[in-house]
Short mmCIF file of C-alpha atoms and ligand atoms in Angstrom, two decimals:
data_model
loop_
_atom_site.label_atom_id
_atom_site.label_comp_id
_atom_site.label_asym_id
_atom_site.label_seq_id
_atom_site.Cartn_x
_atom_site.Cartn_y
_atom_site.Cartn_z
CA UNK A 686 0.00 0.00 0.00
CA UNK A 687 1.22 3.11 -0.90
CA UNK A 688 0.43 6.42 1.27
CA UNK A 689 -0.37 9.61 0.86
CA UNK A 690 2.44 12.11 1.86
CA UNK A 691 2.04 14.75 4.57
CA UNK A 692 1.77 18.32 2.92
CA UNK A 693 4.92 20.15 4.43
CA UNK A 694 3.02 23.38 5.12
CA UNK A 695 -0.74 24.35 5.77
CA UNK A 696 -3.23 24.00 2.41
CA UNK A 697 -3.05 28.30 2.85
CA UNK A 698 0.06 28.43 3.50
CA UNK A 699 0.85 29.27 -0.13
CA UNK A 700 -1.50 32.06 -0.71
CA UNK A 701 -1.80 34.61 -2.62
CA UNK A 702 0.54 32.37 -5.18
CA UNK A 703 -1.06 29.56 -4.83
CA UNK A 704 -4.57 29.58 -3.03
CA UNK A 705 -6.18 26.87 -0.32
CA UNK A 706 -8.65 26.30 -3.18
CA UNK A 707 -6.07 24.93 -5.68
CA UNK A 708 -4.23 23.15 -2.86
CA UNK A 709 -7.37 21.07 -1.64
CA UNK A 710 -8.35 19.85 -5.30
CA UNK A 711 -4.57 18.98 -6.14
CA UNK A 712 -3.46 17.64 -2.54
CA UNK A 713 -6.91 16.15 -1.50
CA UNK A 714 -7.95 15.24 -5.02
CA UNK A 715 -5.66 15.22 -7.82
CA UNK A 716 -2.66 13.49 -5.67
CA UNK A 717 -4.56 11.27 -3.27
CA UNK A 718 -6.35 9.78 -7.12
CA UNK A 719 -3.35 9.14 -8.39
CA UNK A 720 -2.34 7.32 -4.79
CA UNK A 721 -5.77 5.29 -4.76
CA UNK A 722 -5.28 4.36 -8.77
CA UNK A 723 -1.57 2.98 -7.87
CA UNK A 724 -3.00 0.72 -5.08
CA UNK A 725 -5.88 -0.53 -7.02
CA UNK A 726 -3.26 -1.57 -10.11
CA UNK A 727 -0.83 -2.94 -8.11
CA UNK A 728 -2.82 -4.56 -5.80
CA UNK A 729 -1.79 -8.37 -5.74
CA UNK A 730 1.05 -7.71 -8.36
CA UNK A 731 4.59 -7.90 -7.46
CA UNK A 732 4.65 -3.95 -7.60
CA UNK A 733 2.67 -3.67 -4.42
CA UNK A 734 5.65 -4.40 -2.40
CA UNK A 735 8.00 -2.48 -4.28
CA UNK A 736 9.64 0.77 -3.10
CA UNK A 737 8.06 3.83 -5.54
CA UNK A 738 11.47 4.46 -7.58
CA UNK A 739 11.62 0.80 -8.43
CA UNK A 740 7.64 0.51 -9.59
CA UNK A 741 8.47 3.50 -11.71
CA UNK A 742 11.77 2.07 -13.10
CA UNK A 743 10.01 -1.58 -13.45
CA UNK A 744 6.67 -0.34 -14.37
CA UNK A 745 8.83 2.24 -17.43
CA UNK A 746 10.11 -0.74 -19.01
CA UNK A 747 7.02 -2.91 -19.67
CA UNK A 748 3.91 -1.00 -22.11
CA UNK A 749 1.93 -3.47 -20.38
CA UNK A 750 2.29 -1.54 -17.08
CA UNK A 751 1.77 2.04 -18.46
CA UNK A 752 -1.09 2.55 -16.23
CA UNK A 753 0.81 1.73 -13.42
CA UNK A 754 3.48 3.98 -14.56
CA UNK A 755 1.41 6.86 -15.14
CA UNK A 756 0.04 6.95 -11.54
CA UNK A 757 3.54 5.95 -9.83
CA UNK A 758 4.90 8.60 -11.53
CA UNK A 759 2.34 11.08 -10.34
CA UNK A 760 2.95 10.01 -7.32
CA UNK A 761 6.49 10.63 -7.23
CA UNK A 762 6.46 13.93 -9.11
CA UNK A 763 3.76 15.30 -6.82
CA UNK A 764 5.73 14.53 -3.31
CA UNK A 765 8.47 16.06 -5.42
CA UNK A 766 6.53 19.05 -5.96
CA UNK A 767 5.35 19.14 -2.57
CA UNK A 768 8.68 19.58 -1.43
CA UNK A 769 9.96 21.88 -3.60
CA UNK A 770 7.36 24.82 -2.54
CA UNK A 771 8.55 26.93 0.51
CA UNK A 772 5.96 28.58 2.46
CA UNK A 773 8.54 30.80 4.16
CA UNK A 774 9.19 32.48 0.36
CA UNK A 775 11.89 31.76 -2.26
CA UNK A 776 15.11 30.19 -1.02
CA UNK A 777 18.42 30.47 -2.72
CA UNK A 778 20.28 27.66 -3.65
CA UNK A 779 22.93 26.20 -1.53
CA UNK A 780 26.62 27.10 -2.59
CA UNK A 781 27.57 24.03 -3.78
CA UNK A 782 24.39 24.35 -6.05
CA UNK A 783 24.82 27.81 -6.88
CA UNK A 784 28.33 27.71 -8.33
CA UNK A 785 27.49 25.55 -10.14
CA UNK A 786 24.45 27.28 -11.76
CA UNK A 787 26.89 30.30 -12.27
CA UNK A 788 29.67 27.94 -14.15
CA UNK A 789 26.73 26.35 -16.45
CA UNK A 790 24.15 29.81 -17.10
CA UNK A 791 26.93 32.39 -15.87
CA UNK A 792 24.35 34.09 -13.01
CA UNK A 793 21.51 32.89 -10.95
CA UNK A 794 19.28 35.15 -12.87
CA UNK A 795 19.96 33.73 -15.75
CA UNK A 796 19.18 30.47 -14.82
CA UNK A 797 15.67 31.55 -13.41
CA UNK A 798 15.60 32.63 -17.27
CA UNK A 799 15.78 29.57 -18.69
CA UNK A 800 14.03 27.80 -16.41
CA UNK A 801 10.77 29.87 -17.06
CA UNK A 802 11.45 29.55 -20.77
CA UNK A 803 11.52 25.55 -19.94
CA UNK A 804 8.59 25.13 -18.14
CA UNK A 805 6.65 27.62 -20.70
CA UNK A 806 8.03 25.41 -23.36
CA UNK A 807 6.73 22.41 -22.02
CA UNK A 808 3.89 22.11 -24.47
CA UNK A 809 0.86 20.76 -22.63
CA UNK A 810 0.61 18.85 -19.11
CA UNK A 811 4.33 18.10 -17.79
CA UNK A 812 6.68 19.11 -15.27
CA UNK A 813 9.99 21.34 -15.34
CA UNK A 814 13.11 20.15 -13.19
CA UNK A 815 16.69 21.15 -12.20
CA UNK A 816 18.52 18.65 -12.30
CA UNK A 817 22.23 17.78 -11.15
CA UNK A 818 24.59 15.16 -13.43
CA UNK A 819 28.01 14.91 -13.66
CA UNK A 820 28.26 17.94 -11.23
CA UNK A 821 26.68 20.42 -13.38
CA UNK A 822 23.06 21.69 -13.00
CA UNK A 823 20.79 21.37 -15.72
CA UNK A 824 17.31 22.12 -16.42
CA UNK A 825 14.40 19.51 -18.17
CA UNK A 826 10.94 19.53 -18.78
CA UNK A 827 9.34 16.13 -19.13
CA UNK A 828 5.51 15.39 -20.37
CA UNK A 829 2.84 14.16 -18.53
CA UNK A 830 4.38 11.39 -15.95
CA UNK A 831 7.51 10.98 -17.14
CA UNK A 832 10.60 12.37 -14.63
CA UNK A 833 14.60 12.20 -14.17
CA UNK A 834 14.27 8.80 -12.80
CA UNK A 835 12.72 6.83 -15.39
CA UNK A 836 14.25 8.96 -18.40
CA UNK A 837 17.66 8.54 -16.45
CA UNK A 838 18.17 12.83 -16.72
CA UNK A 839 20.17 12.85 -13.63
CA UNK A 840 19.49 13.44 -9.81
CA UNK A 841 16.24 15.97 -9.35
CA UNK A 842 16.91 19.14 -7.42
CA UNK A 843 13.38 20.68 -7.55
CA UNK A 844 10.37 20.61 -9.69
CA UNK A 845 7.53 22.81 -10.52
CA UNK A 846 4.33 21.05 -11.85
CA UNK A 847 2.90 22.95 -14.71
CA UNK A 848 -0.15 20.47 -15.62
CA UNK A 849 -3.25 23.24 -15.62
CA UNK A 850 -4.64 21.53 -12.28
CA UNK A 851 -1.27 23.36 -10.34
CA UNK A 852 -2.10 27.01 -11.70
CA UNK A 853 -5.59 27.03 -13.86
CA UNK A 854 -8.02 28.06 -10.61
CA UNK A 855 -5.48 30.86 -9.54
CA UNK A 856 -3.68 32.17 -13.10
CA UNK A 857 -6.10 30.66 -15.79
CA UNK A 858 -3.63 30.79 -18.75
CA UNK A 859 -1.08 32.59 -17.26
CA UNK A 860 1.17 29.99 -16.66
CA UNK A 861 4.33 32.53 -17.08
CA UNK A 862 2.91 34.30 -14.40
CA UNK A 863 2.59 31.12 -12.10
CA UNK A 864 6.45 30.30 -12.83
CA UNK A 865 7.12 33.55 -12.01
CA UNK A 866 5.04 33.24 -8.90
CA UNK A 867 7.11 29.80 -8.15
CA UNK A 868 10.69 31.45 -8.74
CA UNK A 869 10.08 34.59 -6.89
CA UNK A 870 8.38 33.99 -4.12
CA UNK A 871 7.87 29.93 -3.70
CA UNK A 872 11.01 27.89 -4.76
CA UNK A 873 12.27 25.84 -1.86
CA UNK A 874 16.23 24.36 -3.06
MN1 LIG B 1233 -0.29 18.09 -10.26
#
């Protein structure tokens, strides 16, 4: 059985950038489906005692199990999410991190730059990560379910979900102005 993560903050803890009203319908909706779909796939498969990395690895490999993969990997990206949100306002990266950013986009700015072109890039539902491989930081946006793990893009920093059900209630279409929202005032390194 797998279990719904505890929310590291209040559901208002994010507002004005991100309201209670989004949070309940993608905590208490959108994320606990994808946790109730998992357990009803896997249920008496070998999957249901499997750690979550290693159903999304297993699950990646066979078409058979793209169902399961789909919800695993929501799963995954959305504690990933969850964890990447600060409700005590943006952080900065640690300086390990951040000289890094500077040796691979030359300033920290610049790297909030591309990673709003990214995620605004990411051409319908997806997610947009920083990653870390080979000791430089990079940044990828992957579609629907798919994440660093199971594409094997290197070790995942942070993410920002930019499927509609993260932004639409609060931004509508304005999902430059929800990245913005996420890099100024939300991202949690
Ligand atoms: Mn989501």
């Amino acid at each position: 059985m797998f279990e719904m993560k505890q929310l590291p903050f209040e559901l208002s803890a994010l507002d004005p950038w991100i309201s209670s009203a989004t949070m309940e319908f993608h905590y208490g909706r959108h994320y606990r489906g994808y946790i109730d779909k998992l357990n009803e796939l896997v249920k008496d498969t070998p999957y249901a005692e499997m750690p979550l990395e290693a159903v999304i690895k297993e699950s990646y490999r066979k078409t058979s199990d793209r169902a399961i993969y789909n919800n695993a990997g929501q799963v995954w990206n959305h504690q990933f999410f969850w964890n990447s949100l600060s409700a005590e306002g943006a952080t900065r990266p640690p300086v390990k991190i951040m000289k890094q950013i500077e040796a691979a986009y030359d300033s920290y700015d610049a790297f909030k730059a591309a990673f709003k072109a990214k995620a605004l890039g990411q051409f319908g539902s997806g997610w947009c990560w920083a990653v870390q491989k080979d000791g430089r930081v990079d940044i990828v946006a992957t579609s629907n379910a798919d994440n660093p793990v199971s594409l094997d893009l290197g070790q995942p920093l942070l993410c920002l979900d930019v499927w509609e059900h993260a932004y639409y209630l609060d931004y509508q279409n304005r999902r430059a102005d929800f990245i913005d929202a996420f890099l100024e005032h939300m991202i949690k390194w």
